[in-house]
């Protein structure tokens, strides 16, 4: 742990403060890398896209996860582990494989999603070459992959709620919406926050599916932070800049973490 | 009634992309219909006729099994120490749950240059080590909880009878926590098998690529030959899927039950 996590963490911070020339000389340059990045329009765009990517994923995943978990935990549905298994399939599919499948779904000449859009709008788009549609694709793809995870967390929380609570509320004349709003939601709050935290972390650092789907393109229109890091360090071999992005990414994740933990503590 | 409609819709949503992948992999290349009239194994025959595909498959098996063999004993011992011993700093053990959440991609750059200096660049063993380390926190925590469910008194009785600590652990506790060990094994195998990132950072030699890397490389060279690509994808899904289906109950209970503790 120490060797592989703490040590790289520190040397990462140090690398982010250095600059390597083509001859291989390493010099200390202070915060130059950070200044360079924050003045760059491309980097600010990376930041913005990362936020959109995370928020987009969560705002689709959470409602569906609630619906799905309400169903798999409801009285007449219990004892249907098959459903749970089916709902979990996206979660265990290798990211690269689901990316390939989504690539073929959005294929420009005969991908079914392309053809569906053509039927609806009369125009045949080249989905992954259109900035906005490309962004939708990566969000949709990560939504498909992450909602089962949130669903299982919520379902675990819901099975722990005693049935008497619902029955008492029904006697008092509560509507289904009331039941959800005043019993289910507050009592699964911690599960929600925890699973949101985990999914946020996974989405923030997700480079591989975005890279496999769009390579950050067209242009830089889907280049989230993690993809930027990946490209800088392992394709362009600018390790110092990569490390700098890494440090910023870590900072952002810590911010998210503290925010969610706050959310859980309150009330 | 409406519940079943929603269930059907969600199941469709989960399954449709996978079924589409399956369909593309068994339909003739230019068949664009949703349900093909004719099935073919040509794409599968094609990928298995490529020596590099076998190479990737073999590397993936080596790395995944290697990681399981390496990580499982370590997490068992780590979990045992956390569950049974008192030592300074134990109150920080919740960090085992926080570490796996941090974006590991951020420490990847320094880690790679570090492994490079150790001469471990472009070696499958390095990939096994990295996968082990990044799997450990969660599996240690999982097994810790499973060990805590085994009453310490049984082990103490064995110690009195002259067993060593290791013997007591292996003979008494391990048989009682098979579900936990299976869950940990399946978890380690699936995450390692599916992982692309560490491999792409550590392996550049084509003959050492693992499957996800191989598939990404195929995208580059095959363009839109979807039949071959999806066939390779389906082959890649099969091992994790089989494990998941076989041990679904234990895997879900182990993974999600433990994370919530």
Coordinates of C-alpha atoms in Angstrom, one line a residue:
Chain A
X1 CA 0.0 0.0 0.0
X2 CA 2.6 2.4 1.1
X3 CA 4.9 1.6 -1.8
X4 CA 2.2 1.7 -4.4
X5 CA -0.1 4.4 -3.2
X6 CA 1.5 6.8 -0.9
X7 CA 4.8 6.9 -2.7
X8 CA 3.4 7.5 -6.1
X9 CA 1.1 10.1 -4.6
X10 CA 4.1 12.2 -3.4
X11 CA 6.2 11.6 -6.4
X12 CA 3.2 12.6 -8.5
X13 CA 3.0 15.9 -6.7
X14 CA 6.7 16.4 -7.2
X15 CA 6.6 15.5 -10.9
X16 CA 3.8 18.0 -11.3
X17 CA 6.2 20.7 -10.2
X18 CA 8.9 19.6 -12.6
X19 CA 9.7 19.9 -16.3
X20 CA 11.5 17.5 -18.5
X21 CA 13.3 18.6 -21.6
X22 CA 13.8 16.4 -24.6
X23 CA 17.3 15.7 -23.5
X24 CA 15.9 14.2 -20.4
X25 CA 17.0 16.9 -18.0
X26 CA 14.6 17.4 -15.1
X27 CA 14.3 20.9 -13.6
X28 CA 12.1 22.2 -10.8
X29 CA 9.7 24.7 -12.2
X30 CA 7.3 25.4 -9.3
X31 CA 3.7 25.9 -10.2
X32 CA 4.4 26.5 -13.9
X33 CA 2.6 23.4 -15.1
X34 CA -0.5 24.4 -13.1
X35 CA -0.4 27.9 -14.4
X36 CA 0.0 26.6 -17.9
X37 CA -3.0 24.4 -17.6
X38 CA -5.4 26.9 -16.0
X39 CA -4.7 29.5 -18.7
X40 CA -5.5 27.0 -21.4
X41 CA -8.9 26.9 -22.9
X42 CA -8.6 23.2 -23.7
X43 CA -8.0 22.4 -20.1
X44 CA -10.9 24.5 -18.8
X45 CA -13.1 22.7 -21.3
X46 CA -11.7 19.3 -20.0
X47 CA -12.8 20.4 -16.5
X48 CA -16.3 21.5 -17.7
X49 CA -16.8 18.2 -19.6
X50 CA -15.8 16.1 -16.6
X51 CA -18.5 17.9 -14.6
X52 CA -21.1 17.4 -17.3
X53 CA -20.1 13.8 -17.7
X54 CA -20.6 13.1 -13.9
X55 CA -23.8 15.1 -13.5
X56 CA -25.3 13.7 -16.7
X57 CA -24.6 10.2 -15.6
X58 CA -26.0 10.7 -12.1
X59 CA -29.1 12.5 -13.2
X60 CA -30.1 9.6 -15.4
X61 CA -28.9 6.8 -13.2
X62 CA -30.5 7.8 -9.9
X63 CA -34.2 8.0 -11.0
X64 CA -33.9 4.7 -12.9
X65 CA -32.1 3.1 -10.0
X66 CA -34.9 4.2 -7.6
X67 CA -37.6 2.8 -9.9
X68 CA -35.7 -0.5 -10.5
X69 CA -34.9 -1.0 -6.8
X70 CA -38.5 -0.2 -5.7
X71 CA -39.6 -2.9 -8.1
X72 CA -37.1 -5.6 -7.2
X73 CA -37.8 -5.1 -3.5
X74 CA -41.6 -4.8 -3.6
X75 CA -43.6 -7.6 -1.9
X76 CA -44.9 -9.5 -4.9
X77 CA -41.5 -9.4 -6.7
X78 CA -39.2 -10.6 -3.9
X79 CA -37.6 -13.9 -4.6
X80 CA -36.8 -13.0 -8.2
X81 CA -33.0 -13.1 -8.1
X82 CA -33.0 -13.6 -11.8
X83 CA -34.1 -10.0 -12.3
X84 CA -31.3 -8.8 -10.1
X85 CA -28.9 -10.8 -12.2
X86 CA -30.2 -9.4 -15.4
X87 CA -30.1 -5.9 -14.1
X88 CA -26.5 -6.4 -13.1
X89 CA -25.2 -7.5 -16.4
X90 CA -24.0 -4.1 -17.6
X91 CA -22.0 -3.8 -14.4
X92 CA -19.9 -6.9 -15.1
X93 CA -19.4 -6.3 -18.8
X94 CA -15.9 -5.2 -19.5
X95 CA -15.9 -1.4 -20.3
X96 CA -14.0 -1.9 -23.5
X97 CA -16.5 -4.5 -24.7
X98 CA -19.5 -2.4 -24.0
X99 CA -17.7 0.4 -25.8
X100 CA -17.3 -1.7 -28.8
X101 CA -21.0 -2.6 -28.7
X102 CA -22.0 1.1 -28.4
X103 CA -19.7 1.9 -31.3
X104 CA -21.5 -0.5 -33.5
X105 CA -24.9 0.7 -32.2
X106 CA -24.0 4.2 -33.3
X107 CA -22.3 3.1 -36.5
X108 CA -22.8 5.8 -39.2
X109 CA -24.0 3.6 -42.0
X110 CA -26.3 1.0 -40.3
X111 CA -26.1 1.3 -36.5
X112 CA -29.7 0.9 -35.1
X113 CA -29.5 4.1 -33.1
X114 CA -28.4 6.1 -36.1
X115 CA -31.3 4.6 -38.1
X116 CA -33.7 5.4 -35.3
X117 CA -32.7 9.0 -35.2
X118 CA -33.0 9.1 -39.0
X119 CA -36.6 7.8 -38.7
X120 CA -37.5 10.4 -36.1
X121 CA -35.8 13.5 -37.6
X122 CA -35.4 12.6 -41.3
X123 CA -31.7 13.2 -41.1
X124 CA -29.0 10.7 -40.7
X125 CA -26.4 11.9 -38.3
X126 CA -22.9 10.7 -37.9
X127 CA -23.3 10.4 -34.2
X128 CA -19.8 10.2 -32.9
X129 CA -18.6 13.0 -35.3
X130 CA -21.2 15.4 -33.9
X131 CA -19.9 17.0 -30.7
X132 CA -23.2 17.2 -28.8
X133 CA -24.4 13.7 -29.8
X134 CA -20.9 12.3 -29.0
X135 CA -21.3 13.7 -25.5
X136 CA -24.7 12.2 -25.2
X137 CA -23.3 8.8 -26.2
X138 CA -20.6 8.7 -23.6
X139 CA -23.1 9.8 -20.9
X140 CA -25.7 7.3 -22.0
X141 CA -23.0 4.6 -22.0
X142 CA -21.8 5.3 -18.5
X143 CA -25.5 5.6 -17.4
X144 CA -26.1 2.1 -18.7
X145 CA -23.0 0.8 -16.9
X146 CA -23.6 2.5 -13.5
X147 CA -27.3 2.4 -12.8
X148 CA -27.3 -1.3 -11.7
X149 CA -24.8 -0.5 -9.0
X150 CA -26.8 2.3 -7.5
X151 CA -29.9 0.1 -7.8
X152 CA -28.3 -2.6 -5.6
X153 CA -27.3 -0.2 -3.0
X154 CA -30.7 1.3 -2.8
X155 CA -32.4 -2.1 -2.8
X156 CA -30.2 -3.1 0.2
X157 CA -31.4 0.0 2.0
X158 CA -35.1 -0.6 1.1
X159 CA -35.1 -4.2 2.3
X160 CA -34.0 -2.9 5.7
X161 CA -37.0 -0.6 6.1
X162 CA -39.6 -2.3 8.3
X163 CA -42.9 -2.9 6.6
X164 CA -44.9 -1.6 9.5
X165 CA -43.8 1.9 8.7
X166 CA -45.5 1.7 5.3
X167 CA -48.6 0.1 6.7
X168 CA -49.0 2.7 9.4
X169 CA -48.6 5.4 6.9
X170 CA -51.2 3.8 4.6
X171 CA -53.7 3.7 7.5
X172 CA -53.1 7.4 7.8
X173 CA -54.1 7.8 4.2
X174 CA -50.7 8.4 2.6
X175 CA -50.4 8.3 -1.2
X176 CA -47.6 6.2 -2.9
X177 CA -45.8 9.5 -3.5
X178 CA -46.0 10.3 0.2
X179 CA -44.7 6.9 1.1
X180 CA -41.7 7.5 -1.2
X181 CA -41.1 11.0 -0.2
X182 CA -41.4 10.6 3.6
X183 CA -40.3 7.0 4.2
X184 CA -38.3 5.4 1.4
X185 CA -36.3 8.4 0.4
X186 CA -35.2 9.6 3.8
X187 CA -34.4 6.1 4.9
X188 CA -32.3 5.3 1.9
X189 CA -30.5 8.6 2.0
X190 CA -27.2 7.1 3.2
X191 CA -27.3 4.4 0.6
X192 CA -27.9 7.0 -2.0
X193 CA -25.1 9.2 -0.9
X194 CA -22.7 6.3 -0.7
X195 CA -23.5 4.9 -4.1
X196 CA -23.4 8.4 -5.6
X197 CA -20.0 8.9 -4.1
X198 CA -18.7 5.6 -5.6
X199 CA -20.2 6.3 -9.0
X200 CA -18.9 9.8 -9.0
X201 CA -15.4 8.6 -8.3
X202 CA -15.6 6.0 -11.1
X203 CA -17.0 8.4 -13.6
X204 CA -14.5 11.1 -12.8
X205 CA -11.6 8.8 -13.4
X206 CA -13.1 6.9 -16.3
X207 CA -10.7 7.3 -19.2
X208 CA -11.1 4.0 -20.9
X209 CA -14.7 4.0 -22.1
X210 CA -14.5 7.6 -23.3
X211 CA -11.2 6.9 -25.0
X212 CA -12.5 3.8 -26.6
X213 CA -15.7 5.5 -27.8
X214 CA -14.6 8.8 -29.0
X215 CA -10.8 9.3 -28.2
X216 CA -11.9 12.6 -26.7
X217 CA -13.2 13.8 -30.1
X218 CA -14.5 15.2 -32.3
X219 CA -12.0 17.9 -31.7
X220 CA -11.8 18.1 -27.9
X221 CA -15.6 18.0 -27.5
X222 CA -15.6 14.9 -25.3
X223 CA -12.2 15.1 -23.8
X224 CA -12.8 14.8 -20.1
X225 CA -10.0 15.3 -17.5
X226 CA -9.2 11.6 -17.3
X227 CA -8.9 11.3 -21.0
X228 CA -6.7 14.3 -21.1
X229 CA -4.4 12.7 -18.5
X230 CA -4.4 9.5 -20.4
X231 CA -3.4 11.2 -23.6
X232 CA -0.8 13.4 -22.1
X233 CA 1.0 10.7 -20.3
X234 CA 0.6 7.5 -22.3
X235 CA 0.3 8.8 -25.9
X236 CA 2.2 12.1 -25.9
X237 CA 4.5 10.9 -23.1
X238 CA 4.5 14.3 -21.4
X239 CA 4.6 12.7 -18.0
X240 CA 4.9 16.0 -16.0
X241 CA 1.8 17.5 -17.5
X242 CA 0.0 14.1 -17.0
X243 CA 1.0 14.1 -13.3
X244 CA -0.2 17.7 -13.0
X245 CA -3.6 16.8 -14.3
X246 CA -3.5 13.8 -12.0
X247 CA -2.9 16.0 -9.0
X248 CA -5.8 18.2 -10.0
X249 CA -8.0 15.2 -10.5
X250 CA -7.2 14.0 -7.1
X251 CA -8.0 17.3 -5.6
X252 CA -11.4 17.3 -7.3
X253 CA -12.2 13.8 -6.1
X254 CA -11.3 14.8 -2.5
X255 CA -13.7 17.8 -2.8
X256 CA -16.5 15.5 -4.0
X257 CA -15.7 13.0 -1.2
X258 CA -15.9 15.7 1.5
X259 CA -19.1 17.1 0.0
X260 CA -20.8 13.7 0.0
X261 CA -19.6 12.8 3.5
X262 CA -21.0 16.1 4.7
X263 CA -24.3 15.3 3.0
X264 CA -24.4 12.0 4.8
X265 CA -23.6 13.4 8.2
X266 CA -26.3 16.1 8.1
X267 CA -29.6 14.9 9.4
Chain B
X1 CA -49.4 -5.5 -14.0
X2 CA -47.7 -2.1 -14.7
X3 CA -44.8 -3.4 -12.6
X4 CA -44.1 -6.1 -15.2
X5 CA -44.2 -3.6 -17.9
X6 CA -41.5 -1.6 -16.1
X7 CA -39.5 -4.7 -15.4
X8 CA -39.7 -5.7 -19.1
X9 CA -38.6 -2.2 -20.1
X10 CA -35.6 -2.1 -17.7
X11 CA -34.6 -5.6 -18.6
X12 CA -34.7 -4.7 -22.3
X13 CA -32.6 -1.6 -21.5
X14 CA -30.0 -3.7 -19.8
X15 CA -30.0 -6.6 -22.3
X16 CA -30.5 -4.8 -25.6
X17 CA -26.9 -3.7 -26.1
X18 CA -25.6 -7.1 -25.2
X19 CA -28.1 -8.9 -27.4
X20 CA -27.2 -6.5 -30.3
X21 CA -23.5 -7.4 -29.8
X22 CA -24.4 -11.1 -29.9
X23 CA -26.5 -10.6 -33.0
X24 CA -23.8 -8.7 -34.9
X25 CA -21.3 -11.4 -33.9
X26 CA -23.4 -14.3 -35.4
X27 CA -25.0 -12.6 -38.4
X28 CA -23.4 -12.4 -41.8
X29 CA -21.5 -9.2 -42.3
X30 CA -23.9 -7.1 -44.3
X31 CA -27.1 -8.3 -42.7
X32 CA -28.6 -5.1 -41.2
X33 CA -31.9 -6.6 -40.0
X34 CA -32.6 -6.7 -36.3
X35 CA -33.3 -10.4 -36.4
X36 CA -31.0 -12.1 -38.8
X37 CA -32.4 -14.8 -41.1
X38 CA -29.1 -16.7 -41.3
X39 CA -26.5 -17.4 -38.7
X40 CA -22.8 -17.8 -39.2
X41 CA -19.8 -18.6 -37.2
X42 CA -17.4 -17.0 -39.6
X43 CA -16.5 -14.1 -37.3
X44 CA -15.7 -16.4 -34.5
X45 CA -13.7 -18.6 -36.9
X46 CA -11.9 -15.5 -38.1
X47 CA -10.8 -14.2 -34.7
X48 CA -9.7 -17.7 -33.6
X49 CA -7.7 -18.0 -36.7
X50 CA -5.6 -15.0 -35.6
X51 CA -2.6 -16.1 -33.5
X52 CA -2.5 -12.7 -31.7
X53 CA -6.1 -13.2 -30.4
X54 CA -4.9 -16.4 -28.7
X55 CA -2.0 -14.6 -27.3
X56 CA -4.2 -11.8 -25.8
X57 CA -6.5 -14.5 -24.4
X58 CA -3.6 -16.3 -22.8
X59 CA -2.1 -13.1 -21.3
X60 CA -5.5 -12.2 -19.9
X61 CA -5.9 -15.6 -18.3
X62 CA -2.3 -15.5 -16.9
X63 CA -2.8 -12.0 -15.4
X64 CA -6.2 -12.6 -13.9
X65 CA -5.4 -16.0 -12.4
X66 CA -2.0 -14.7 -11.2
X67 CA -3.7 -11.7 -9.6
X68 CA -6.2 -14.0 -7.8
X69 CA -3.4 -16.3 -6.6
X70 CA -1.4 -13.4 -5.4
X71 CA -4.1 -11.2 -3.9
X72 CA -6.3 -13.7 -2.2
X73 CA -3.8 -15.0 0.4
X74 CA -2.6 -11.5 1.0
X75 CA -6.1 -10.2 1.6
X76 CA -6.9 -13.2 3.8
X77 CA -3.9 -12.5 6.1
X78 CA -4.6 -8.7 6.0
X79 CA -8.2 -9.3 6.8
X80 CA -7.2 -11.6 9.6
X81 CA -4.8 -9.1 11.1
X82 CA -7.5 -6.4 11.0
X83 CA -10.2 -8.6 12.5
X84 CA -8.2 -10.3 15.3
X85 CA -5.3 -8.2 16.3
X86 CA -4.9 -4.9 18.0
X87 CA -2.2 -2.6 16.8
X88 CA -1.5 1.1 16.8
X89 CA -3.3 2.9 14.0
X90 CA -6.1 0.4 13.7
X91 CA -8.7 3.1 14.0
X92 CA -7.6 4.3 10.5
X93 CA -8.6 1.0 8.9
X94 CA -11.7 2.7 7.4
X95 CA -9.2 4.1 5.0
X96 CA -9.3 0.7 3.3
X97 CA -12.7 1.8 2.0
X98 CA -11.6 5.3 1.0
X99 CA -8.5 4.3 -1.0
X100 CA -10.3 2.3 -3.7
X101 CA -12.4 5.4 -4.4
X102 CA -9.5 7.7 -5.2
X103 CA -8.8 8.1 -8.9
X104 CA -6.0 5.6 -9.3
X105 CA -5.5 7.0 -12.8
X106 CA -3.9 9.9 -11.0
X107 CA -1.2 7.9 -9.4
X108 CA -0.6 5.9 -12.5
X109 CA 1.9 8.2 -14.1
X110 CA 4.4 8.2 -11.2
X111 CA 3.7 4.5 -10.6
X112 CA 4.7 3.7 -14.1
X113 CA 7.9 5.7 -14.0
X114 CA 8.7 4.0 -10.7
X115 CA 8.1 0.5 -12.0
X116 CA 10.2 1.4 -15.0
X117 CA 13.1 2.1 -12.8
X118 CA 12.6 -1.2 -11.1
X119 CA 12.8 -2.8 -14.5
X120 CA 9.3 -4.0 -14.4
X121 CA 8.0 -2.2 -17.5
X122 CA 6.5 -4.4 -20.2
X123 CA 6.2 -7.4 -17.9
X124 CA 3.1 -9.3 -17.2
X125 CA 4.3 -9.8 -13.6
X126 CA 4.2 -6.0 -13.1
X127 CA 0.6 -6.0 -14.3
X128 CA -0.2 -8.8 -11.7
X129 CA 1.4 -6.8 -9.0
X130 CA -0.4 -3.5 -9.8
X131 CA -3.7 -5.3 -10.1
X132 CA -3.1 -7.0 -6.8
X133 CA -2.3 -3.8 -5.0
X134 CA -5.3 -1.9 -6.4
X135 CA -7.6 -4.8 -5.5
X136 CA -6.3 -5.4 -2.0
X137 CA -8.0 -2.6 0.0
X138 CA -11.5 -3.7 -0.8
X139 CA -10.9 -7.4 -0.6
X140 CA -9.0 -7.1 2.7
X141 CA -12.0 -5.2 4.1
X142 CA -14.4 -7.8 2.7
X143 CA -12.5 -10.7 4.3
X144 CA -12.0 -8.8 7.5
X145 CA -15.8 -8.7 7.9
X146 CA -16.2 -12.3 7.0
X147 CA -13.5 -13.3 9.6
X148 CA -15.2 -11.2 12.2
X149 CA -18.4 -13.3 11.7
X150 CA -16.5 -16.4 12.7
X151 CA -16.5 -16.5 16.5
X152 CA -12.9 -16.0 17.9
X153 CA -13.6 -18.6 20.6
X154 CA -13.5 -21.5 18.0
X155 CA -10.0 -20.4 17.0
X156 CA -8.9 -20.0 20.5
X157 CA -10.0 -23.5 21.3
X158 CA -7.8 -24.7 18.4
X159 CA -4.9 -22.7 19.7
X160 CA -5.2 -24.3 23.1
X161 CA -5.2 -27.7 21.3
X162 CA -1.8 -26.9 19.9
X163 CA -2.5 -25.4 16.5
X164 CA -0.5 -22.5 15.3
X165 CA -2.3 -19.3 14.4
X166 CA -2.0 -20.0 10.7
X167 CA -3.3 -23.5 11.1
X168 CA -6.2 -22.3 13.2
X169 CA -7.0 -19.8 10.4
X170 CA -6.7 -22.3 7.6
X171 CA -8.4 -25.3 9.3
X172 CA -11.1 -23.6 11.4
X173 CA -12.0 -20.2 9.9
X174 CA -11.4 -20.6 6.2
X175 CA -13.9 -23.5 5.8
X176 CA -16.5 -21.3 7.6
X177 CA -16.1 -18.3 5.2
X178 CA -16.1 -20.0 1.8
X179 CA -18.8 -17.6 0.5
X180 CA -16.6 -14.6 1.4
X181 CA -13.6 -16.2 -0.2
X182 CA -15.6 -17.0 -3.4
X183 CA -17.0 -13.4 -3.5
X184 CA -13.5 -12.0 -3.2
X185 CA -12.1 -14.3 -5.8
X186 CA -14.8 -13.5 -8.3
X187 CA -14.4 -9.8 -7.6
X188 CA -10.7 -9.9 -8.1
X189 CA -11.0 -12.0 -11.2
X190 CA -13.6 -9.8 -12.9
X191 CA -12.0 -6.4 -12.1
X192 CA -8.6 -7.7 -13.3
X193 CA -10.0 -9.4 -16.4
X194 CA -12.0 -6.3 -17.4
X195 CA -9.3 -3.8 -16.7
X196 CA -7.8 -1.9 -19.5
X197 CA -6.2 1.1 -17.9
X198 CA -3.3 -0.5 -15.9
X199 CA -2.4 -2.7 -18.9
X200 CA -2.3 0.2 -21.2
X201 CA 0.0 2.1 -18.9
X202 CA 2.4 -0.8 -18.3
X203 CA 2.3 -2.8 -21.4
X204 CA 3.4 -1.5 -24.8
X205 CA 4.7 -4.7 -26.4
X206 CA 2.0 -6.1 -28.7
X207 CA 2.7 -9.7 -27.8
X208 CA 2.0 -8.9 -24.1
X209 CA -1.3 -7.2 -24.5
X210 CA -4.3 -8.4 -22.6
X211 CA -7.8 -8.8 -24.2
X212 CA -9.3 -5.3 -23.6
X213 CA -6.1 -3.8 -25.1
X214 CA -6.3 -6.2 -27.9
X215 CA -9.8 -5.3 -28.7
X216 CA -9.0 -1.6 -28.7
X217 CA -6.1 -2.3 -31.1
X218 CA -8.5 -4.3 -33.3
X219 CA -10.8 -1.2 -33.5
X220 CA -7.8 0.6 -34.9
X221 CA -6.9 -2.0 -37.5
X222 CA -10.3 -3.5 -38.4
X223 CA -12.2 -0.2 -38.6
X224 CA -15.9 -1.1 -38.8
X225 CA -15.6 -4.9 -39.1
X226 CA -18.2 -5.2 -36.3
X227 CA -18.7 -8.9 -36.7
X228 CA -15.1 -9.7 -35.6
X229 CA -15.1 -6.9 -33.0
X230 CA -18.3 -8.0 -31.3
X231 CA -17.2 -11.7 -31.5
X232 CA -14.0 -10.8 -29.7
X233 CA -16.1 -8.9 -27.2
X234 CA -18.5 -11.8 -26.6
X235 CA -15.6 -14.1 -26.0
X236 CA -14.2 -11.5 -23.5
X237 CA -17.5 -11.4 -21.6
X238 CA -17.9 -15.2 -21.2
X239 CA -15.4 -15.9 -18.3
X240 CA -16.7 -13.1 -16.0
X241 CA -20.3 -13.9 -17.0
X242 CA -19.9 -17.6 -16.2
X243 CA -18.3 -16.8 -12.8
X244 CA -21.0 -14.3 -12.1
X245 CA -23.9 -16.6 -13.0
X246 CA -22.4 -19.5 -11.0
X247 CA -21.8 -17.5 -7.8
X248 CA -24.3 -14.6 -8.2
X249 CA -25.8 -14.9 -4.8
X250 CA -22.5 -15.0 -2.9
X251 CA -20.9 -12.4 -5.1
X252 CA -23.7 -9.8 -4.6
X253 CA -24.0 -10.5 -0.9
X254 CA -20.2 -10.4 -0.4
X255 CA -19.6 -7.3 -2.5
X256 CA -22.5 -5.1 -1.6
X257 CA -23.1 -6.4 1.9
X258 CA -19.5 -5.6 2.8
X259 CA -19.3 -2.2 1.2
X260 CA -22.3 -1.1 3.3
X261 CA -20.8 -2.1 6.6

